Amino acid sequence: YQGKRGAEDIVVFAGGAAGHPHQWLKVQAELRHALERDELVLWYQPKVGLPGAGINGVEALVRWQHPERGLLPPCEFLPAAEHSGLIAPLTEWVLRRALIDQAGWTATGQDWTLSVNVSARNLDAPGFVGYVTALLAETGARPDRLMLEVTETALAGDADNAVRAVKELGALGVGISVDDFGTGYTSLSHLRGLPISEIKIDRAFVADVDADPQSQAIVRSVIELAHGLGSRVTAEGVETVEIHRWLVDAGCDEAQGYLYGRPVPWPQVAVEPIAEPIT
Ligand code: C2E
Ligand code: CA
Ligand code: CA
Ligand code: CA
């Protein structure tokens, strides 16, 4: 399938704040080759259950093993993919690779759910749900072990196609997670009636939640809201034991962050034991 807009709008985009048009076109051309040559890799970050901090699942995070520039983070190439038709084949590659990896860890006895990031454009494209359906059938993966992370802005406004896609994916049994929650300034009413299994609180609110009363108020109300909607709530970007403890006390269901584990290739996924601070 293809995104709604084509490669032509890359020039328009590149003329704005993003820098030199030839840079964007270069990244786009190289990325096309990268997909053909299998230069992308997936690393996985553990998602832990609270309070125990055992691994419930992992989130796939894409990187590009660039032949000259080394291992590139997603911020170096996702914008170019988003603003061309390449986000469609990129997400297809990620989903396929991730489901193959999941079969690998399932074979070693790990029952981790798999979370995959999906862009607004993917949800908007007509063939996306069909692609996921066919891929699940082909790989034999269980829909309820797959979670797709979408941002709240992807579901806001008149995103009719995205809303329909999310409902269809939910009906398949695939989990839907609302990523970066709290950063989108969208009305909560947009989430009503959608099959949301998880809300992920953005790192911006988690980073100082053990110390800042406003972040505390926001995180508490997101937890209450998520539970009220029947969703689980995950805090991202947890870096300290103090924040971990605060989240446990507040009733947060799951957490992710450098405290527990950084993204790594799946055979290396493990969680650090949480060291108790000296009091
Ligand atoms: P995200 O989905 O919000 O993913 C979390 C990002 O925060 C990851 O960065 C992760 O490495 C980082 N992170 C995790 N724990 C901590 C922590 O404790 N502290 C700090 N400072 N950072 C932490 P990464 O891998 O660079 O990914 C950045 C973004 O790129 C992701 O944000 C996601 O929006 C996007 N992305 C990554 N992989 C994919 C993909 O396969 N498809 C799509 N469409 N987007 C992706
Ligand atoms: Ca995510
Ligand atoms: Ca996030
Ligand atoms: Ca984020």
Short mmCIF file of C-alpha atoms and ligand atoms in Angstrom, two decimals:
data_model
loop_
_atom_site.label_atom_id
_atom_site.label_comp_id
_atom_site.label_asym_id
_atom_site.label_seq_id
_atom_site.Cartn_x
_atom_site.Cartn_y
_atom_site.Cartn_z
CA TYR A 1 0.00 0.00 0.00
CA GLN A 2 1.01 3.63 -0.29
CA GLY A 3 0.65 6.66 1.94
CA LYS A 4 -1.92 9.22 0.88
CA ARG A 5 0.62 11.71 -0.40
CA GLY A 6 3.55 10.82 -2.58
CA ALA A 7 7.19 11.76 -2.84
CA GLU A 8 6.40 15.12 -4.41
CA ASP A 9 5.64 16.84 -1.10
CA ILE A 10 9.13 16.15 0.15
CA VAL A 11 10.35 19.21 -1.74
CA VAL A 12 7.71 21.41 -0.15
CA PHE A 13 8.58 20.08 3.29
CA ALA A 14 12.32 20.41 2.78
CA GLY A 15 11.94 24.03 1.76
CA GLY A 16 10.77 24.81 5.29
CA ALA A 17 12.52 24.47 8.61
CA ALA A 18 14.04 21.08 7.91
CA GLY A 19 17.10 22.18 5.97
CA HIS A 20 18.46 21.46 2.53
CA PRO A 21 16.20 19.78 -0.02
CA HIS A 22 19.07 17.76 -1.48
CA GLN A 23 19.77 16.33 1.99
CA TRP A 24 16.21 15.08 2.27
CA LEU A 25 16.20 13.60 -1.19
CA LYS A 26 19.53 11.94 -0.42
CA VAL A 27 18.20 10.37 2.79
CA GLN A 28 15.08 9.25 0.96
CA ALA A 29 17.07 7.60 -1.87
CA GLU A 30 19.44 5.94 0.59
CA LEU A 31 16.58 4.70 2.72
CA ARG A 32 14.99 3.08 -0.30
CA HIS A 33 18.22 1.15 -0.81
CA ALA A 34 18.45 0.41 2.91
CA LEU A 35 15.07 -1.31 2.78
CA GLU A 36 16.14 -3.33 -0.26
CA ARG A 37 19.49 -4.26 1.29
CA ASP A 38 18.10 -5.03 4.73
CA GLU A 39 20.16 -2.37 6.51
CA LEU A 40 17.52 -1.61 9.14
CA VAL A 41 17.69 -3.35 12.50
CA LEU A 42 15.28 -3.62 15.42
CA TRP A 43 16.27 -3.19 19.01
CA TYR A 44 13.90 -3.94 21.86
CA GLN A 45 13.29 -2.23 25.17
CA PRO A 46 11.62 -4.13 28.02
CA LYS A 47 8.23 -3.07 29.40
CA VAL A 48 8.00 -4.14 33.01
CA GLY A 49 5.03 -4.84 35.25
CA LEU A 50 4.71 -2.89 38.50
CA PRO A 51 5.54 -3.30 41.29
CA GLY A 52 7.67 -6.38 40.60
CA ALA A 53 9.47 -5.10 37.46
CA GLY A 54 9.43 -8.42 35.60
CA ILE A 55 9.31 -8.27 31.78
CA ASN A 56 5.75 -8.20 30.40
CA GLY A 57 6.69 -7.27 26.87
CA VAL A 58 9.12 -5.43 24.64
CA GLU A 59 8.85 -2.43 22.32
CA ALA A 60 10.53 -2.62 18.92
CA LEU A 61 12.63 0.49 18.12
CA VAL A 62 14.09 0.79 14.64
CA ARG A 63 17.69 1.76 13.83
CA TRP A 64 19.57 2.04 10.54
CA GLN A 65 22.93 0.32 10.22
CA HIS A 66 24.24 2.86 7.72
CA PRO A 67 27.26 1.64 5.68
CA GLU A 68 29.17 4.91 6.21
CA ARG A 69 27.53 6.74 9.12
CA GLY A 70 27.15 3.85 11.58
CA LEU A 71 24.08 3.03 13.62
CA LEU A 72 21.52 5.82 13.16
CA PRO A 73 18.66 6.55 15.58
CA PRO A 74 15.12 6.90 14.18
CA CYS A 75 15.16 10.72 14.41
CA GLU A 76 17.81 10.70 11.64
CA PHE A 77 15.60 9.02 9.04
CA LEU A 78 11.96 8.69 10.19
CA PRO A 79 11.05 12.27 9.23
CA ALA A 80 12.31 11.64 5.68
CA ALA A 81 10.32 8.39 5.58
CA GLU A 82 7.20 10.11 6.93
CA HIS A 83 7.33 12.83 4.30
CA SER A 84 7.65 10.43 1.41
CA GLY A 85 5.86 7.20 0.57
CA LEU A 86 8.57 5.25 2.42
CA ILE A 87 6.88 5.03 5.81
CA ALA A 88 4.57 2.35 4.36
CA PRO A 89 7.30 -0.13 3.33
CA LEU A 90 9.31 0.81 6.44
CA THR A 91 6.47 -0.08 8.81
CA GLU A 92 5.76 -3.26 6.83
CA TRP A 93 9.43 -4.22 7.23
CA VAL A 94 9.35 -3.45 10.98
CA LEU A 95 6.17 -5.47 11.56
CA ARG A 96 7.45 -8.47 9.63
CA ARG A 97 10.89 -8.42 11.27
CA ALA A 98 9.39 -7.93 14.74
CA LEU A 99 6.92 -10.82 14.38
CA ILE A 100 9.78 -13.07 13.21
CA ASP A 101 11.83 -12.01 16.25
CA GLN A 102 8.82 -12.65 18.49
CA ALA A 103 8.60 -16.19 17.14
CA GLY A 104 12.28 -16.48 18.16
CA TRP A 105 11.78 -15.46 21.78
CA THR A 106 8.53 -17.44 22.05
CA ALA A 107 10.53 -20.52 20.99
CA THR A 108 12.91 -19.88 23.91
CA GLY A 109 9.93 -19.84 26.29
CA GLN A 110 9.45 -16.05 26.67
CA ASP A 111 5.83 -14.95 26.59
CA TRP A 112 6.56 -11.26 25.92
CA THR A 113 4.02 -9.12 24.14
CA LEU A 114 5.39 -7.18 21.17
CA SER A 115 4.77 -3.43 20.84
CA VAL A 116 5.33 -1.80 17.44
CA ASN A 117 5.18 1.94 16.68
CA VAL A 118 2.86 2.87 13.84
CA SER A 119 2.68 6.32 12.27
CA ALA A 120 -0.46 8.34 11.56
CA ARG A 121 0.15 7.85 7.86
CA ASN A 122 0.10 4.07 8.20
CA LEU A 123 -3.33 4.19 9.84
CA ASP A 124 -4.57 6.53 7.13
CA ALA A 125 -3.49 4.25 4.26
CA PRO A 126 -6.28 1.97 2.95
CA GLY A 127 -4.27 -1.27 2.84
CA PHE A 128 -2.81 -1.19 6.34
CA VAL A 129 -5.32 -3.33 8.25
CA GLY A 130 -5.29 -5.88 5.43
CA TYR A 131 -1.50 -6.02 5.61
CA VAL A 132 -1.55 -6.67 9.36
CA THR A 133 -4.27 -9.31 8.97
CA ALA A 134 -2.32 -11.15 6.26
CA LEU A 135 0.94 -10.93 8.20
CA LEU A 136 -0.62 -12.38 11.36
CA ALA A 137 -2.02 -15.27 9.32
CA GLU A 138 1.31 -15.83 7.55
CA THR A 139 3.46 -15.80 10.70
CA GLY A 140 0.93 -17.56 12.94
CA ALA A 141 1.43 -14.82 15.56
CA ARG A 142 -1.29 -14.36 18.16
CA PRO A 143 -3.09 -11.02 17.68
CA ASP A 144 -3.39 -10.57 21.44
CA ARG A 145 0.42 -10.67 21.79
CA LEU A 146 0.78 -7.73 19.40
CA MET A 147 0.26 -4.11 20.46
CA LEU A 148 0.36 -1.21 18.02
CA GLU A 149 1.44 2.16 19.45
CA VAL A 150 -0.21 5.19 17.88
CA THR A 151 0.06 8.81 18.98
CA GLU A 152 -3.02 10.60 20.25
CA THR A 153 -2.75 13.17 17.45
CA ALA A 154 -3.11 10.35 14.89
CA LEU A 155 -6.64 9.83 16.25
CA ALA A 156 -7.59 13.49 16.67
CA GLY A 157 -9.67 15.81 14.57
CA ASP A 158 -11.21 14.34 11.44
CA ALA A 159 -8.97 11.27 11.35
CA ASP A 160 -11.83 9.07 10.14
CA ASN A 161 -9.60 6.55 8.38
CA ALA A 162 -7.32 6.18 11.39
CA VAL A 163 -10.28 5.75 13.76
CA ARG A 164 -11.78 3.09 11.47
CA ALA A 165 -8.40 1.30 11.22
CA VAL A 166 -8.02 1.28 15.00
CA LYS A 167 -11.50 -0.18 15.44
CA GLU A 168 -10.79 -2.88 12.86
CA LEU A 169 -7.45 -3.73 14.47
CA GLY A 170 -9.13 -3.89 17.86
CA ALA A 171 -11.74 -6.26 16.43
CA LEU A 172 -8.90 -8.51 15.23
CA GLY A 173 -7.73 -8.73 18.84
CA VAL A 174 -4.64 -6.57 18.33
CA GLY A 175 -3.90 -4.25 21.26
CA ILE A 176 -3.93 -0.49 20.69
CA SER A 177 -1.68 1.76 22.74
CA VAL A 178 -1.86 5.55 22.81
CA ASP A 179 1.78 6.69 22.81
CA ASP A 180 3.24 9.95 24.14
CA PHE A 181 0.00 10.66 25.97
CA GLY A 182 -0.30 14.19 27.28
CA THR A 183 1.73 15.87 24.53
CA GLY A 184 -0.96 16.06 21.87
CA TYR A 185 -3.35 18.69 23.26
CA THR A 186 -6.25 16.67 21.88
CA SER A 187 -9.64 16.26 23.43
CA LEU A 188 -10.04 13.12 25.48
CA SER A 189 -13.43 12.58 23.88
CA HIS A 190 -11.58 11.31 20.80
CA LEU A 191 -10.57 8.20 22.71
CA ARG A 192 -14.13 7.36 23.72
CA GLY A 193 -15.48 4.34 21.91
CA LEU A 194 -12.04 3.23 20.73
CA PRO A 195 -10.54 -0.13 21.76
CA ILE A 196 -7.62 1.36 23.72
CA SER A 197 -5.74 -1.28 25.73
CA GLU A 198 -2.96 0.97 26.97
CA ILE A 199 -2.10 4.60 27.53
CA LYS A 200 1.59 5.51 27.67
CA ILE A 201 2.42 8.62 29.66
CA ASP A 202 5.04 10.69 27.90
CA ARG A 203 8.52 10.90 29.39
CA ALA A 204 8.14 14.67 29.75
CA PHE A 205 5.72 14.14 32.67
CA VAL A 206 7.53 11.14 34.13
CA ALA A 207 11.01 12.70 34.28
CA ASP A 208 10.31 14.83 37.38
CA VAL A 209 7.23 13.13 38.78
CA ASP A 210 8.89 12.33 42.09
CA ALA A 211 9.54 16.05 42.70
CA ASP A 212 7.18 18.28 40.72
CA PRO A 213 3.61 18.70 42.04
CA GLN A 214 2.22 19.62 38.61
CA SER A 215 3.66 16.54 36.94
CA GLN A 216 2.27 14.53 39.85
CA ALA A 217 -1.21 15.95 39.29
CA ILE A 218 -1.03 15.19 35.57
CA VAL A 219 0.25 11.65 36.00
CA ARG A 220 -2.30 10.88 38.72
CA SER A 221 -5.16 12.08 36.56
CA VAL A 222 -3.92 10.17 33.49
CA ILE A 223 -3.80 6.98 35.58
CA GLU A 224 -7.33 7.62 36.80
CA LEU A 225 -8.52 8.42 33.28
CA ALA A 226 -6.86 5.33 31.76
CA HIS A 227 -8.34 3.06 34.40
CA GLY A 228 -11.72 4.72 33.95
CA LEU A 229 -11.55 3.91 30.22
CA GLY A 230 -10.61 0.31 31.03
CA SER A 231 -7.04 0.76 29.79
CA ARG A 232 -3.74 -0.09 31.41
CA VAL A 233 -1.25 2.68 31.94
CA THR A 234 2.47 2.61 31.21
CA ALA A 235 4.97 5.27 32.23
CA GLU A 236 7.89 5.81 29.83
CA GLY A 237 11.34 7.20 30.49
CA VAL A 238 11.74 5.93 34.07
CA GLU A 239 15.36 6.55 35.03
CA THR A 240 15.47 6.52 38.83
CA VAL A 241 14.34 4.33 41.72
CA GLU A 242 12.55 7.34 43.24
CA ILE A 243 10.36 7.70 40.15
CA HIS A 244 9.77 3.93 40.06
CA ARG A 245 8.56 4.02 43.66
CA TRP A 246 6.34 7.03 43.08
CA LEU A 247 4.67 5.26 40.12
CA VAL A 248 4.12 2.09 42.15
CA ASP A 249 2.42 4.16 44.86
CA ALA A 250 0.28 5.96 42.30
CA GLY A 251 -1.04 2.67 40.89
CA CYS A 252 0.70 2.74 37.51
CA ASP A 253 0.49 -0.68 35.81
CA GLU A 254 3.67 -0.84 33.76
CA ALA A 255 6.86 1.11 33.17
CA GLN A 256 9.69 1.46 30.71
CA GLY A 257 12.99 3.27 30.92
CA TYR A 258 16.73 3.11 31.35
CA LEU A 259 16.28 2.12 35.02
CA TYR A 260 15.00 -1.28 33.87
CA GLY A 261 16.70 -1.68 30.52
CA ARG A 262 17.85 0.15 27.40
CA PRO A 263 16.95 -0.95 23.86
CA VAL A 264 19.11 -3.91 22.73
CA PRO A 265 18.88 -6.75 20.17
CA TRP A 266 16.28 -9.20 21.48
CA PRO A 267 18.58 -12.00 22.66
CA GLN A 268 20.14 -9.46 25.08
CA VAL A 269 16.87 -8.21 26.57
CA ALA A 270 17.00 -8.44 30.37
CA VAL A 271 16.06 -6.22 33.28
CA GLU A 272 18.37 -4.73 35.86
CA PRO A 273 17.50 -5.58 39.44
CA ILE A 274 16.25 -2.42 41.11
CA ALA A 275 18.83 -1.28 43.63
CA GLU A 276 17.25 0.19 46.77
CA PRO A 277 18.63 3.66 47.49
CA ILE A 278 20.56 4.08 50.72
CA THR A 279 18.41 6.02 53.17
P1 C2E B 1 8.91 6.48 21.50
O1 C2E B 1 7.97 5.52 20.84
O2 C2E B 1 8.36 7.43 22.49
O3 C2E B 1 10.07 5.56 22.10
C1 C2E B 1 10.76 5.87 23.28
C2 C2E B 1 12.10 6.53 22.99
O4 C2E B 1 12.67 6.95 24.23
C3 C2E B 1 13.13 5.59 22.34
O5 C2E B 1 14.00 6.38 21.55
C4 C2E B 1 13.87 5.04 23.58
O6 C2E B 1 15.17 4.58 23.29
C5 C2E B 1 13.89 6.28 24.45
N1 C2E B 1 13.95 5.94 25.88
C6 C2E B 1 13.51 4.82 26.49
N2 C2E B 1 13.70 4.87 27.83
C7 C2E B 1 14.28 6.05 28.08
C8 C2E B 1 14.74 6.70 29.30
O7 C2E B 1 14.63 6.19 30.41
N3 C2E B 1 15.28 7.94 29.16
C9 C2E B 1 15.41 8.55 27.95
N4 C2E B 1 15.98 9.76 27.92
N5 C2E B 1 14.99 7.97 26.79
C10 C2E B 1 14.43 6.74 26.85
P2 C2E B 1 14.36 5.99 20.05
O8 C2E B 1 14.62 4.52 19.92
O9 C2E B 1 15.42 6.92 19.59
O10 C2E B 1 13.01 6.28 19.27
C11 C2E B 1 12.52 7.60 19.13
C12 C2E B 1 11.15 7.61 18.51
O11 C2E B 1 11.19 7.13 17.17
C13 C2E B 1 10.15 6.70 19.21
O12 C2E B 1 9.67 7.36 20.37
C14 C2E B 1 9.12 6.52 18.13
O13 C2E B 1 8.23 7.62 18.10
C15 C2E B 1 9.95 6.52 16.89
N6 C2E B 1 10.18 5.13 16.44
C16 C2E B 1 11.10 4.23 16.85
N7 C2E B 1 10.99 3.09 16.17
C17 C2E B 1 9.95 3.24 15.31
C18 C2E B 1 9.33 2.40 14.31
O14 C2E B 1 9.68 1.23 14.12
N8 C2E B 1 8.29 2.95 13.60
C19 C2E B 1 7.85 4.22 13.82
N9 C2E B 1 6.80 4.66 13.09
N10 C2E B 1 8.39 5.01 14.76
C20 C2E B 1 9.43 4.54 15.48
CA CA B 2 6.44 4.12 21.38
CA CA B 3 6.43 7.16 23.68
CA CA B 4 8.09 9.94 23.39
#
